[in-house]
Coordinates of C-alpha atoms in Angstrom, one line a residue:
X1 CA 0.0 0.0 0.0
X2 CA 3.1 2.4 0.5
X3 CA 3.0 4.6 -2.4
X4 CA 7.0 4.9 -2.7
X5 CA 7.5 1.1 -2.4
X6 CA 5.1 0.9 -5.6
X7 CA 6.7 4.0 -7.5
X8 CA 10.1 2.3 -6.7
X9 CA 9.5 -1.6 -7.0
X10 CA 9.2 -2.1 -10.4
X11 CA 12.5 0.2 -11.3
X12 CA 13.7 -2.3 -8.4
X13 CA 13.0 -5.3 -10.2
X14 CA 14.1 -4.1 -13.7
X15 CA 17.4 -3.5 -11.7
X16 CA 17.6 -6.7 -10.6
X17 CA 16.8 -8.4 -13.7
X18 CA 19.6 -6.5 -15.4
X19 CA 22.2 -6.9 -12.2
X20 CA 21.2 -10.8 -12.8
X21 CA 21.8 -10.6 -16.7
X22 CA 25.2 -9.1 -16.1
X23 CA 26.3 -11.4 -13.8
X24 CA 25.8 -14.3 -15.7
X25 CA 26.8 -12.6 -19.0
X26 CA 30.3 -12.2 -17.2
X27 CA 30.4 -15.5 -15.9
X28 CA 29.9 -16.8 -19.3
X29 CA 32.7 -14.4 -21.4
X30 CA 34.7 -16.5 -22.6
X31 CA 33.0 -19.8 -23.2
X32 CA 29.4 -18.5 -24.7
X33 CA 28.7 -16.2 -27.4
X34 CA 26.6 -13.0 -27.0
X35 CA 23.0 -13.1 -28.4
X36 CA 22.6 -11.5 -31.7
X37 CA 21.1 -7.9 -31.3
X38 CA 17.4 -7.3 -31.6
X39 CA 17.5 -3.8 -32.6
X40 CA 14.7 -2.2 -32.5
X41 CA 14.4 2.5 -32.8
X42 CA 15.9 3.5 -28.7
X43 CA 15.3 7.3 -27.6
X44 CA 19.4 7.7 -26.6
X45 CA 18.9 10.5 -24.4
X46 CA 16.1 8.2 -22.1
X47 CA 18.7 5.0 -22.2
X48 CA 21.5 7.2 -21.3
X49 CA 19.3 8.3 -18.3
X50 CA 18.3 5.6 -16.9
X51 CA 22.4 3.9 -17.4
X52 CA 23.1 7.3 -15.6
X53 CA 20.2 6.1 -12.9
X54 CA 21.7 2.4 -12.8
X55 CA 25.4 3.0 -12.6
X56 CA 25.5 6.3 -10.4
X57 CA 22.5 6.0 -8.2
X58 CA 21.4 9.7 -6.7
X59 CA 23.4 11.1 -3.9
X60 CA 26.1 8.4 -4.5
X61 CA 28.1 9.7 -7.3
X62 CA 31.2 11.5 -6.8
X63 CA 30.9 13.4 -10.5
X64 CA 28.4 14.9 -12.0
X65 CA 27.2 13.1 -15.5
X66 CA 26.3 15.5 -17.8
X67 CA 23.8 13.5 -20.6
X68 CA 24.2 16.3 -23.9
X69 CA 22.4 13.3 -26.1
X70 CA 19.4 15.6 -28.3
X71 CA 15.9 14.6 -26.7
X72 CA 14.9 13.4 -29.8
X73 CA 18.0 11.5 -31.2
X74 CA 16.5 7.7 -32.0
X75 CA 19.7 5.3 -32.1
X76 CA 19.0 1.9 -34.5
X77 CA 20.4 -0.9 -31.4
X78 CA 19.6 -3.6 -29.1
X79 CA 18.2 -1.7 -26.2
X80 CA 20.0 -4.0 -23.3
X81 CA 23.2 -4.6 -25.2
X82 CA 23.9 -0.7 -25.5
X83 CA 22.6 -0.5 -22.2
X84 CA 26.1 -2.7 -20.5
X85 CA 28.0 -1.2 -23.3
X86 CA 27.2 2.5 -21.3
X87 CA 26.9 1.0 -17.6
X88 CA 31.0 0.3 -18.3
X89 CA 32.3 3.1 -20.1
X90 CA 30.6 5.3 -17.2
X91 CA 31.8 2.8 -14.7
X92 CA 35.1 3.4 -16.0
X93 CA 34.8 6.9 -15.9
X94 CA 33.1 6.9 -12.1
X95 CA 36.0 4.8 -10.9
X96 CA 38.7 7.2 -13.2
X97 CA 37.8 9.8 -11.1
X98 CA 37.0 8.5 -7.6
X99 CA 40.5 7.3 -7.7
X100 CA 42.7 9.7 -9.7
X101 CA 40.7 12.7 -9.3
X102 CA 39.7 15.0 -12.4
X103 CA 42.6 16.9 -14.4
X104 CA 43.8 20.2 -12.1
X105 CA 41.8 23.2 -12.2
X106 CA 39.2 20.4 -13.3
X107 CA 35.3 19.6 -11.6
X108 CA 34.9 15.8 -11.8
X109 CA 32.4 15.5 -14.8
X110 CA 31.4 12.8 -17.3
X111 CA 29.6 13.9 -20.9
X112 CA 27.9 11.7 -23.1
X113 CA 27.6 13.6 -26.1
X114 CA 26.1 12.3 -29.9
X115 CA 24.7 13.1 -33.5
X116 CA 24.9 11.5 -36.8
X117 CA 26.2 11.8 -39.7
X118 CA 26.8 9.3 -42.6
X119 CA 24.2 7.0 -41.4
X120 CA 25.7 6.4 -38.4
X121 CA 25.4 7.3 -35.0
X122 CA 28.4 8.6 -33.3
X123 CA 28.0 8.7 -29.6
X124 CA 31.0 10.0 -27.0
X125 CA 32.0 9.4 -23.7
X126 CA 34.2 11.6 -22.3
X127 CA 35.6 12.6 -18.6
X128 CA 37.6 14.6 -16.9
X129 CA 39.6 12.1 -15.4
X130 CA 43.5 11.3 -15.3
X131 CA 43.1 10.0 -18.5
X132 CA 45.0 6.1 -19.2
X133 CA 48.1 4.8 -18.6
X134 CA 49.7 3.4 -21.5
X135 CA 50.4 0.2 -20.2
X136 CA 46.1 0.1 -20.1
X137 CA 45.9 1.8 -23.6
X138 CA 47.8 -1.3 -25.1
X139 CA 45.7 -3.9 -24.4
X140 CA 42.7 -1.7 -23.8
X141 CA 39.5 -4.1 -25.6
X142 CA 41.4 -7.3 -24.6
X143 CA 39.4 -9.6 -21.6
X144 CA 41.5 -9.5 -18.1
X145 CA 44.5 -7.5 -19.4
X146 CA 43.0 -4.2 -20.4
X147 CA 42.1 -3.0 -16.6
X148 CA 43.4 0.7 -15.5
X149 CA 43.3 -0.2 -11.7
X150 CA 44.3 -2.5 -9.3
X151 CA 41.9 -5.2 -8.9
X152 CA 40.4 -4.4 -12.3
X153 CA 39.2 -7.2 -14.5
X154 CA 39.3 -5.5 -17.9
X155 CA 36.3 -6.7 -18.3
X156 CA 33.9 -4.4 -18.8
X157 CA 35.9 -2.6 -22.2
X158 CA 36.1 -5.9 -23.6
X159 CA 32.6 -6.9 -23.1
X160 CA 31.4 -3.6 -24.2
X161 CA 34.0 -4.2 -27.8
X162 CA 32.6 -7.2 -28.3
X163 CA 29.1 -6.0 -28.0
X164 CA 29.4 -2.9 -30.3
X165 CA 31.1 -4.9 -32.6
X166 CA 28.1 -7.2 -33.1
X167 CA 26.0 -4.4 -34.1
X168 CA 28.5 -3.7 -37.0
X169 CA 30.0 -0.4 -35.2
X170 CA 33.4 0.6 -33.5
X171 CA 35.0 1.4 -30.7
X172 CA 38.0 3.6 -29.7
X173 CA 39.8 6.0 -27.6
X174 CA 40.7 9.0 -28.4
X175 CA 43.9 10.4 -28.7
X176 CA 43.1 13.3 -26.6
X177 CA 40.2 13.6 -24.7
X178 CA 37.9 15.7 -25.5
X179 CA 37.2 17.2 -21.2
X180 CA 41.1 16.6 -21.1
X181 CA 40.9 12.4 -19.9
X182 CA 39.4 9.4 -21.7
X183 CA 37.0 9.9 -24.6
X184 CA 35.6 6.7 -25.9
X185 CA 33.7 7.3 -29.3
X186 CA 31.2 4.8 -30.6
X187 CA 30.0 4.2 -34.1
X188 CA 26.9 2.3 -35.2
X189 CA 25.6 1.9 -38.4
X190 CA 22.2 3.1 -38.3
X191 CA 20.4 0.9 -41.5
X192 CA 16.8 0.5 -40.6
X193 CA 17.0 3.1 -38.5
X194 CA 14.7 6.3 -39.0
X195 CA 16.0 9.7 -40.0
X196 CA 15.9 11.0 -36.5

């Protein structure tokens, strides 16, 4: 009958469902392939949102994520795939800057930025983070060598490659970072897709 239990129980469960997914998606890396996407038209900004809700929960995050994705930007994708594919690179960035703190002069602040342009969507990750070593930048994509910290599994980059990838797009990091640490830019073809 409590009104916040029922406005917060099914965003609970969804949670769950996609903490449960994860878990046995990483168990599995390695010895099972990923599911073919079922891409179907995703509103980026919303996705971005609720990545934003998942992987730095209110009052918890120690950067502020800045989602610059147009309202009305449709991306062609498998909603749940792109979903883990965002849940690391922000990860990455949250744990970037809890750690090595944002570049001087610097607030600690994450953008996803993204348009299109050649019938593709190009989407950006950026933070202002201490960038990557480059021991990390070597091996960046590759499963249980490409971590930036201790205890890292490098999991998460090469899970989120390998994803992308099976959508027919790319991966990479920038040179330079756009907010002066790591930018990751993703490209996916958009065929199918509407012209939004």
């Amino acid at each position: 009958p409590d009104g916040t239990a029922r406005g917060v129980g099914p965003k609970l469960v969804s949670t769950l469902d996609r903490a449960i997914s994860f878990c046995q998606s990483t168990l599995a890396y390695g010895r099972a392939i990923e599911p073919a996407p079922r891409k179907s038209a995703v509103l980026l900004h919303g996705l971005v949102n609720e990545v934003i809700e998942s992987a730095a929960p209110e009052g918890e995050a120690r950067a502020k994520i800045v989602n610059e994705a147009p309202l009305d930007l449709q991306i062609y994708a498998d909603e749940e795939q792109m979903f883990r594919v965002f849940v690391n690179l922000l990860r990455n960035s949250l744990d970037a800057l809890a750690t090595g703190g944002p570049q001087p002069g610097r607030e600690p602040m994450i953008f996803v930025r993204a348009h299109k342009a050649g019938g593709r969507a190009i989407i950006e990750v950026s933070d202002t983070g201490p960038g990557l070593a480059p021991r990390a930048r070597e091996k960046l994509f590759v499963a249980f060598q490409g971590s930036n910290r201790v205890g890292g599994s490098g999991l998460g980059l090469a899970i989120a490659a390998e994803l992308v990838e099976a959508h027919g797009g790319t991966i990479r990091l920038l040179e330079e970072g756009r907010e002066g640490g790591a930018s990751f830019v993703i490209e996916l073809p958009q065929d199918g897709a509407s012209p939004t």
